[in-house]
PDB file of C-alpha atoms in Angstrom:
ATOM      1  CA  UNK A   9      -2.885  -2.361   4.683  1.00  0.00           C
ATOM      2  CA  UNK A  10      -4.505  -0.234   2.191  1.00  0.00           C
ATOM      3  CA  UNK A  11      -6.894  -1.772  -0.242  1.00  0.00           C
ATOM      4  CA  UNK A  12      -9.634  -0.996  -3.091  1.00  0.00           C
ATOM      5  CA  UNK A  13     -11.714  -4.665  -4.269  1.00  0.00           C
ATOM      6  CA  UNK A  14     -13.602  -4.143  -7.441  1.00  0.00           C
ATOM      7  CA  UNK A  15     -14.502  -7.244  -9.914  1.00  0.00           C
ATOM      8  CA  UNK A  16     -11.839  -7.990 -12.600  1.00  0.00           C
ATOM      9  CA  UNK A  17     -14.301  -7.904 -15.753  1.00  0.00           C
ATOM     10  CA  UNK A  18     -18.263  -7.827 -16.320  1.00  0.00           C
ATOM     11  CA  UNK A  19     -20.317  -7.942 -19.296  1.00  0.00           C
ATOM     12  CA  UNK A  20     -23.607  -6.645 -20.078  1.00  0.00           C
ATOM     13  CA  UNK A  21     -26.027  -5.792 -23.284  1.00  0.00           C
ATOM     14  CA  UNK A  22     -26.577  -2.564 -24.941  1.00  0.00           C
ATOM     15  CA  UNK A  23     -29.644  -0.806 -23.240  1.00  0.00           C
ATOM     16  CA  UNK A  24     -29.194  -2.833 -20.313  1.00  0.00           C
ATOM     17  CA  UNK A  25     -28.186  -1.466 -16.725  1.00  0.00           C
ATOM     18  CA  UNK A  26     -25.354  -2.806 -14.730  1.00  0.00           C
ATOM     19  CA  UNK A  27     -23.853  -2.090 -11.722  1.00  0.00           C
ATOM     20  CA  UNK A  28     -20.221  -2.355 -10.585  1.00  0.00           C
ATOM     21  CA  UNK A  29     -18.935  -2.360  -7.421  1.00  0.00           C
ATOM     22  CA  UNK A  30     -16.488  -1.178  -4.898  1.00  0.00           C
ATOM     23  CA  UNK A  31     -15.544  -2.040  -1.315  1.00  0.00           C
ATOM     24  CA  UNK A  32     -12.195  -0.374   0.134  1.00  0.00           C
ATOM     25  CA  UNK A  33     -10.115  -0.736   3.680  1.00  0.00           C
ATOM     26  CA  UNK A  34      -8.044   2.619   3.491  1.00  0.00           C
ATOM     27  CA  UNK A  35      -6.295   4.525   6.544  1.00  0.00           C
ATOM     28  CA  UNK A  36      -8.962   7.712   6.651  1.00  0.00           C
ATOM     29  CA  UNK A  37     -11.011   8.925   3.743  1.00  0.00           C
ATOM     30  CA  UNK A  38     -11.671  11.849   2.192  1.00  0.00           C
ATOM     31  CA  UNK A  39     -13.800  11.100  -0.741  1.00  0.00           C
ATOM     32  CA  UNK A  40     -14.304   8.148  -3.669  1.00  0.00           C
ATOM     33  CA  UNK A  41     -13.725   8.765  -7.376  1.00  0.00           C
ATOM     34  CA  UNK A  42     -14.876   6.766 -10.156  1.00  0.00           C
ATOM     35  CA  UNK A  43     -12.750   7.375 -13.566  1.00  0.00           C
ATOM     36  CA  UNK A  44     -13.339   5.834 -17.425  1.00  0.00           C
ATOM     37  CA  UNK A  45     -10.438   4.569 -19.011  1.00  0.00           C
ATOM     38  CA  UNK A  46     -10.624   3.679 -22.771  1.00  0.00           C
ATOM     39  CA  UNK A  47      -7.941   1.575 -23.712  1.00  0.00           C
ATOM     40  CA  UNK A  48      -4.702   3.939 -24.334  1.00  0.00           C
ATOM     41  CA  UNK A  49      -5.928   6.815 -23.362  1.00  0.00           C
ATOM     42  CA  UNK A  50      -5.821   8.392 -19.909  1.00  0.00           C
ATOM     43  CA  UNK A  51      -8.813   8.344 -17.288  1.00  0.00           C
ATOM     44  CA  UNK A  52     -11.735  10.418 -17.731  1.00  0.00           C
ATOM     45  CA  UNK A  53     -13.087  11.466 -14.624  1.00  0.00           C
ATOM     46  CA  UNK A  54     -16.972  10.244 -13.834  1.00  0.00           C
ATOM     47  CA  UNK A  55     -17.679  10.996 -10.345  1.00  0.00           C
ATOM     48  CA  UNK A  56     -16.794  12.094  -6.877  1.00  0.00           C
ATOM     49  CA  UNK A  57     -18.546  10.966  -3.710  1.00  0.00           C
ATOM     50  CA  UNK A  58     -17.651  12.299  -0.288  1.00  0.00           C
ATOM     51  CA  UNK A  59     -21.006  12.365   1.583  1.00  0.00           C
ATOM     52  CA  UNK A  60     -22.964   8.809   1.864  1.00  0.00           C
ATOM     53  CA  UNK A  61     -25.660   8.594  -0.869  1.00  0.00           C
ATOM     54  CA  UNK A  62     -26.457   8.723  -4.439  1.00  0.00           C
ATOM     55  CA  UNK A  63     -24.893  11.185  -6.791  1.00  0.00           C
ATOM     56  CA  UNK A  64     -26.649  10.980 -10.218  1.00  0.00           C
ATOM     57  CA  UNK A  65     -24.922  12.314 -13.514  1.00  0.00           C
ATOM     58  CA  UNK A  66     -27.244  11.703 -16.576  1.00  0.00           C
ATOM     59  CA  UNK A  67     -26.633   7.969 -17.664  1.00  0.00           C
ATOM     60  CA  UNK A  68     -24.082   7.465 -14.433  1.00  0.00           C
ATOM     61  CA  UNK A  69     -24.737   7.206 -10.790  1.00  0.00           C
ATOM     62  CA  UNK A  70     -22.508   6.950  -8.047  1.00  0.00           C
ATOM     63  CA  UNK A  71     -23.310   5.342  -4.629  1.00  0.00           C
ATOM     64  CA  UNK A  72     -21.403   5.222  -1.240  1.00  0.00           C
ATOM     65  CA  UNK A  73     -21.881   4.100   2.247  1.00  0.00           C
ATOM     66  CA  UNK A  74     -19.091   5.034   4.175  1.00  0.00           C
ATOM     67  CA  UNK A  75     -19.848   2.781   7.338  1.00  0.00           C
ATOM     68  CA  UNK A  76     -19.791   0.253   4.926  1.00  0.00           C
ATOM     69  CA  UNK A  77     -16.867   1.060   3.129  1.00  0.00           C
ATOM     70  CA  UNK A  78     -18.360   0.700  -0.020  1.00  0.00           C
ATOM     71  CA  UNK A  79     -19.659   2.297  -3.599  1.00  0.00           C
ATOM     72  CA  UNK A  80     -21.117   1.519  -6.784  1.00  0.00           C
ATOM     73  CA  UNK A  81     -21.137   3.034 -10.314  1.00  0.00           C
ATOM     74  CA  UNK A  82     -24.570   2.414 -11.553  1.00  0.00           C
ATOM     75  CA  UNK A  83     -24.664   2.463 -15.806  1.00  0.00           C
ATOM     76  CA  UNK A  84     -27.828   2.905 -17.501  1.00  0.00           C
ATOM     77  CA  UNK A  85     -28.819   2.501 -21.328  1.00  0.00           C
ATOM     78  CA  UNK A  86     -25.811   0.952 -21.767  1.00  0.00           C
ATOM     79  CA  UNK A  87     -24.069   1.938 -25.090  1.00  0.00           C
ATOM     80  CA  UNK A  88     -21.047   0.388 -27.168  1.00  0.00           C
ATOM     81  CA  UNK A  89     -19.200   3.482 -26.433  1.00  0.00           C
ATOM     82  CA  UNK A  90     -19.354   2.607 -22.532  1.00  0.00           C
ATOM     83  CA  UNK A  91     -17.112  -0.243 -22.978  1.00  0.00           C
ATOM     84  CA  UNK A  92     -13.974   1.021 -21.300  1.00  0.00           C
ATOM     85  CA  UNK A  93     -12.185   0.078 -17.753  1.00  0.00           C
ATOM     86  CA  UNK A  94     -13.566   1.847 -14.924  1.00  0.00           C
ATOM     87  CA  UNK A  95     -11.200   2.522 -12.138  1.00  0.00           C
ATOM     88  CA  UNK A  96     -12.411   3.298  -8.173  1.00  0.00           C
ATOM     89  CA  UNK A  97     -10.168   5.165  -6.428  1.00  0.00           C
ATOM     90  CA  UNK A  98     -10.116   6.657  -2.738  1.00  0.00           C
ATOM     91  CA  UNK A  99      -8.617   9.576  -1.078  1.00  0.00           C
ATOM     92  CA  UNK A 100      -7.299   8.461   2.677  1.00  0.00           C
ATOM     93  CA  UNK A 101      -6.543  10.987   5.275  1.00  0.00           C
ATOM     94  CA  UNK A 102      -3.065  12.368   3.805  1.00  0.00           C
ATOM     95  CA  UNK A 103      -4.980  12.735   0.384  1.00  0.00           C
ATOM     96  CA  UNK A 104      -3.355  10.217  -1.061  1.00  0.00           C
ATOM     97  CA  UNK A 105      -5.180   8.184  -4.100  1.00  0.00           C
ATOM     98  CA  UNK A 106      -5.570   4.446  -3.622  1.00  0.00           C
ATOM     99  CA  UNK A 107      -6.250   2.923  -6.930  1.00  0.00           C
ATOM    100  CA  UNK A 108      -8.163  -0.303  -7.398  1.00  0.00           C
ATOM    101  CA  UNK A 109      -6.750  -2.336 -10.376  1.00  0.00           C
ATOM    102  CA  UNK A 110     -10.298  -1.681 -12.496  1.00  0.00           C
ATOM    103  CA  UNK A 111     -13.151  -3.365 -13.782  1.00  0.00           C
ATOM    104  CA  UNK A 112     -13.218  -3.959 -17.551  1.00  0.00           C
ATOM    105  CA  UNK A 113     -16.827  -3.530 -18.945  1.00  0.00           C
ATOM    106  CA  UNK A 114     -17.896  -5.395 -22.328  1.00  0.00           C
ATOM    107  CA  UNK A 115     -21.333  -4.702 -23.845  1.00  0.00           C
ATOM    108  CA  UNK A 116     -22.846  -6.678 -26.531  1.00  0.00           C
ATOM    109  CA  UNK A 117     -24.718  -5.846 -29.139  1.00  0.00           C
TER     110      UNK A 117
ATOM    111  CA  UNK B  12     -13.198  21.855 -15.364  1.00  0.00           C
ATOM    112  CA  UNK B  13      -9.756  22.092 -14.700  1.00  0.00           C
ATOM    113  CA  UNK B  14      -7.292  21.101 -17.454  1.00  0.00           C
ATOM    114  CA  UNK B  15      -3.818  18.868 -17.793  1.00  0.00           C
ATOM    115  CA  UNK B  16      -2.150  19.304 -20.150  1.00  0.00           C
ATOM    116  CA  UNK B  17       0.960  16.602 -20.638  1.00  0.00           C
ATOM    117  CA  UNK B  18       3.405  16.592 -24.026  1.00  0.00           C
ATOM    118  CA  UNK B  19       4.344  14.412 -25.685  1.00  0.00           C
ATOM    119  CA  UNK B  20       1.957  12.187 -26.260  1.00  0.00           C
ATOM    120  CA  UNK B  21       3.672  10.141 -28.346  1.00  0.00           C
ATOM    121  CA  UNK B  22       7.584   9.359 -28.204  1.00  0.00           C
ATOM    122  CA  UNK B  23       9.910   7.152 -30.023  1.00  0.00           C
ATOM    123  CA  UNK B  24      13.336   6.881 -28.644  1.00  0.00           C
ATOM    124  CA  UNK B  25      16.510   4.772 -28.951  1.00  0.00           C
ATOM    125  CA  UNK B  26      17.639   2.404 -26.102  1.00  0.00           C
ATOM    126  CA  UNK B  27      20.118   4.898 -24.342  1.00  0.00           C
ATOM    127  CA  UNK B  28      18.470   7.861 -24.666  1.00  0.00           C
ATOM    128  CA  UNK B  29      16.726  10.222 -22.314  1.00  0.00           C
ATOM    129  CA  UNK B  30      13.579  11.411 -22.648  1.00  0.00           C
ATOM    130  CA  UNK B  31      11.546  13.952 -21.103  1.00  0.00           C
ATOM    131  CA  UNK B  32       7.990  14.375 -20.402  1.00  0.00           C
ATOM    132  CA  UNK B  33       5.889  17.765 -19.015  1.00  0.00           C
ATOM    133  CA  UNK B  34       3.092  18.282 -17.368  1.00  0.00           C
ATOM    134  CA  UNK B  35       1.467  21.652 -17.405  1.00  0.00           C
ATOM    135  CA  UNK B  36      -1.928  22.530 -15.454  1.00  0.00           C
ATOM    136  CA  UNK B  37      -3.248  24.942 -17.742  1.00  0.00           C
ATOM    137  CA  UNK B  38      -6.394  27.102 -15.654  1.00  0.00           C
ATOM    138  CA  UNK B  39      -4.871  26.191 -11.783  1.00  0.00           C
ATOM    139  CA  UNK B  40      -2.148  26.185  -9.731  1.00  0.00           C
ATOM    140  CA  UNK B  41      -0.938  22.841  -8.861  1.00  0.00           C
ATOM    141  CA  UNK B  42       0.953  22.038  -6.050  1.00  0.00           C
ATOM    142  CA  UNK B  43       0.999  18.567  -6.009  1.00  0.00           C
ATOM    143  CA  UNK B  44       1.382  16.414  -8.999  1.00  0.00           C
ATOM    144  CA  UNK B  45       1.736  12.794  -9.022  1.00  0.00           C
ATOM    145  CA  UNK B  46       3.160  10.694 -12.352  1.00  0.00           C
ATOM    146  CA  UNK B  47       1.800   7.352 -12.935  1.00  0.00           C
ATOM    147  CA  UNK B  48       2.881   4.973 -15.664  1.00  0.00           C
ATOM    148  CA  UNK B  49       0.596   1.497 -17.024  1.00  0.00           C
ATOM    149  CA  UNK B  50       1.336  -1.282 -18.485  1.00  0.00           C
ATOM    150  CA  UNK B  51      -0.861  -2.367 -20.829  1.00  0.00           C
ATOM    151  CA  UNK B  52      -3.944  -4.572 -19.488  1.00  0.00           C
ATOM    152  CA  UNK B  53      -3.041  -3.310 -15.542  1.00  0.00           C
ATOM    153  CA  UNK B  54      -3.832  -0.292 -13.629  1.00  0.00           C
ATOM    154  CA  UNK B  55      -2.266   2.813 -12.839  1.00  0.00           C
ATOM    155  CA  UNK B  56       0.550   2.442 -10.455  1.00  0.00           C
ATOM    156  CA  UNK B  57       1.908   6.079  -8.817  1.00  0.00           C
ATOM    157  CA  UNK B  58       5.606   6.265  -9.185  1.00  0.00           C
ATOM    158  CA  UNK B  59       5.926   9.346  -7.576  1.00  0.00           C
ATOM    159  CA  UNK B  60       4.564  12.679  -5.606  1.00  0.00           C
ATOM    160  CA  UNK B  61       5.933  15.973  -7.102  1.00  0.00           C
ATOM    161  CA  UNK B  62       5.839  18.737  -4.729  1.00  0.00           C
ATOM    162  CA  UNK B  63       6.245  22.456  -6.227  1.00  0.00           C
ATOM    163  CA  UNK B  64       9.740  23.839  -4.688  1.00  0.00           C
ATOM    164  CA  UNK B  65      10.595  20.407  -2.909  1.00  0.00           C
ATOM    165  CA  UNK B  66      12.089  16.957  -4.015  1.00  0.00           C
ATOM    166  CA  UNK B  67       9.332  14.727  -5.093  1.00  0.00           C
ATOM    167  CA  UNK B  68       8.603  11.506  -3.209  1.00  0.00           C
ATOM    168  CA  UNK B  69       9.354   8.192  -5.061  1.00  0.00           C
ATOM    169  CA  UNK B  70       6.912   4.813  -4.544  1.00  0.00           C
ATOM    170  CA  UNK B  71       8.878   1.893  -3.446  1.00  0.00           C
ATOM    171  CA  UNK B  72      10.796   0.061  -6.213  1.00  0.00           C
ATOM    172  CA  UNK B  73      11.064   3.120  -8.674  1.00  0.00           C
ATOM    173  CA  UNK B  74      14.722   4.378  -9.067  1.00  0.00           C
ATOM    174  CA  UNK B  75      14.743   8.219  -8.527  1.00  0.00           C
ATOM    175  CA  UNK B  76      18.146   8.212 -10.336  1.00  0.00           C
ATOM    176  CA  UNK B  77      15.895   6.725 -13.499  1.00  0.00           C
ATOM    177  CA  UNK B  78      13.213   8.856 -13.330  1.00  0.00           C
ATOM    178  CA  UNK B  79      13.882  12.575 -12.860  1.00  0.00           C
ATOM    179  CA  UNK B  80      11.060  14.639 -11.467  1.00  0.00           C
ATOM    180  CA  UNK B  81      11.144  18.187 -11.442  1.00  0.00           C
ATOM    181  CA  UNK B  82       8.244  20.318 -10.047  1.00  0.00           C
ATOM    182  CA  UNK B  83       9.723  23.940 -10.660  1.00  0.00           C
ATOM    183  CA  UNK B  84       6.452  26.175 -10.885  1.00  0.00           C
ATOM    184  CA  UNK B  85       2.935  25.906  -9.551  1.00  0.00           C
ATOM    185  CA  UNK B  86       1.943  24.959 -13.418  1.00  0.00           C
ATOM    186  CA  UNK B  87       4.423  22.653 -14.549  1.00  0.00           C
ATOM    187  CA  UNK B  88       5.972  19.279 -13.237  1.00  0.00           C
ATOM    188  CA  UNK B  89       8.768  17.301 -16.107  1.00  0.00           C
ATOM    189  CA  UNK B  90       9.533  13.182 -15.344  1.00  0.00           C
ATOM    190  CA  UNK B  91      12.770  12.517 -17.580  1.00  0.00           C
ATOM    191  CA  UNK B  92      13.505   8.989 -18.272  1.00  0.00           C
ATOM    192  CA  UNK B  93      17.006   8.522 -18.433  1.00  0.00           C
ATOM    193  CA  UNK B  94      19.082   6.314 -20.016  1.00  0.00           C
ATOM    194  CA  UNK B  95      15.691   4.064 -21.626  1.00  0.00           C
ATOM    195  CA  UNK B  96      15.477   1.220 -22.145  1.00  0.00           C
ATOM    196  CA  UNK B  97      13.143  -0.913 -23.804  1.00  0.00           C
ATOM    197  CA  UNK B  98      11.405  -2.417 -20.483  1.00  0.00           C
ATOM    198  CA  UNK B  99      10.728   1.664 -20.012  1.00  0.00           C
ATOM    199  CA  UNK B 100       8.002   1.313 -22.289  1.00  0.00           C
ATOM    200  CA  UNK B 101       4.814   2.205 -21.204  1.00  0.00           C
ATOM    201  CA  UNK B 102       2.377   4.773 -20.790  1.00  0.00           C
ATOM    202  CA  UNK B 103       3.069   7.690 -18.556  1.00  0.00           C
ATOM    203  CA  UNK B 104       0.524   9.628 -17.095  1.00  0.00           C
ATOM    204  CA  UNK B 105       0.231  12.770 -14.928  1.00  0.00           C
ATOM    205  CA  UNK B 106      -2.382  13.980 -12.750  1.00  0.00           C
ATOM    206  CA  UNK B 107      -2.333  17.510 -10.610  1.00  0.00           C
ATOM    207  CA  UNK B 108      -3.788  18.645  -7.411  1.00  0.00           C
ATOM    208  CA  UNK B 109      -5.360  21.815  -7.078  1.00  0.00           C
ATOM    209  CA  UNK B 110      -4.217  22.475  -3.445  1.00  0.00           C
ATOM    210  CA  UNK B 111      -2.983  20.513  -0.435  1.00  0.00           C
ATOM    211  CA  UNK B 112      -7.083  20.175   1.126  1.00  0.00           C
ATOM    212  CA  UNK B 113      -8.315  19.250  -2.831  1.00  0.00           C
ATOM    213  CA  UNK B 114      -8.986  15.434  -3.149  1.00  0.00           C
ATOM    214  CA  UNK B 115      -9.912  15.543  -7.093  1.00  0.00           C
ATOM    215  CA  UNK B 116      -7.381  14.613  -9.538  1.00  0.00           C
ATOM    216  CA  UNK B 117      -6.707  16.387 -13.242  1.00  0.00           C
ATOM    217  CA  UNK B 118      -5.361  13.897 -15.171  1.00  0.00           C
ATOM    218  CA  UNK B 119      -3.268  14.608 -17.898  1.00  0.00           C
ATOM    219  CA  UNK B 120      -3.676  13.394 -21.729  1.00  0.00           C
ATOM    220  CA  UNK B 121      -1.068  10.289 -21.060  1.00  0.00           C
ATOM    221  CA  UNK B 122       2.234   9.936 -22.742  1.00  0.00           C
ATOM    222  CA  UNK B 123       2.763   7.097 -24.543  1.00  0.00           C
ATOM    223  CA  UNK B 124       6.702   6.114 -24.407  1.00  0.00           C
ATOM    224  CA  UNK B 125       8.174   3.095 -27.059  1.00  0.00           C
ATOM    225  CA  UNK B 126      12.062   2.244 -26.371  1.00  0.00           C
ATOM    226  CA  UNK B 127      13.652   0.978 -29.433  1.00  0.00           C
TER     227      UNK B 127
END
């Protein structure tokens, strides 16, 4: 079967840097995505990986390692604002989007 | 980037009642959109694959009858909830495709649906 493993909930401090990871078992794959979900709103998109490596977006980086089958969404200077859920997802081969069920971040002061 | 556009985003209704949702990519065509719904605390979980000109595809365990998709044009895809009822409450999301090769999702604003 199809499936996306990321932790249920992590919490880190405001300025910090923490890392959350990723590991998926999917039929094919054609690309990762990492989304931001505040709660009740819809997801924000953060990144797309498709090529094994780092893909660095200001504050957000996004590693993968396809013979691995895995990523990780790398969060410096960690603000209040960056507590949220943040969803992997991956494309398989008919370009359909397995979700993983999310990782709830929690900073502290 | 591309936009999503989904309305209502808030909607009220009366156990009984049907209500209907849109969808609208606003800069693209989209010929696939997908319509999610979450409960609160959980993650998104696809109830169905809306195909422009076709029937959409329903996930396993949602009732088709229940939840009308229509995918008419390239820019707009409707999910009507008919007959609510109160365990219908939830938020509804939509996301669109830009083409059939195009693995990144637009995600819509979210619709957030409360049966009386």
């Amino acid at each position: 079967g199809q499936n996306i493993d990321q932790p249920t909930e992590m919490t880190a401090t405001e300025g910090a840097i923490v890392q959350i990871n990723c590991t998926y078992q999917t039929s094919g794959f054609n690309g990762l995505f990492w989304y931001q979900q505040h709660a009740g709103e819809a997801p924000t998109f953060l990144s797309y990986n498709v090529l094994d490596g780092l893909e660095e977006k200001g504050r957000f980086s996004s590693f993968l390692s396809r013979s691995k089958g895995y990523s990780y969404l790398l969060l410096k200077e960690l603000q209040m604002k960056d507590s949220a859920s943040y969803l992997c997802a991956v494309t398989d081969s008919n370009y359909q989007l397995i979700w993983g069920a999310g990782t709830k971040l929690i900073i502290k002061p | 980037g591309a936009v999503v556009s989904q309305h209502p985003s808030w909607v009220i209704c009366k156990s009984g009642t049907s209500v209907k949702i849109e969808c609208r990519s606003l800069d693209f065509q989209a010929t696939t959109m997908f319509w999610y719904r979450q409960f609160p605390k959980q993650s998104l979980m696809l109830m169905a694959t809306s195909n422009e000109g076709s029937k959409a595809t329903y996930e396993q365990g949602v009732e088709k009858d229940k939840f009308l998709i229509n995918h008419a044009s390239l820019t707009l895809s409707t999910l009507t909830v008919t007959s609510a009822h109160p365990e219908d409450s939830s938020f509804y999301i939509c996301s669109a495709r830009g083409g059939p090769d195009t693995g990144e999702l637009f995600f819509g604003e979210g619709s957030r649906l409360t049966v009386l």
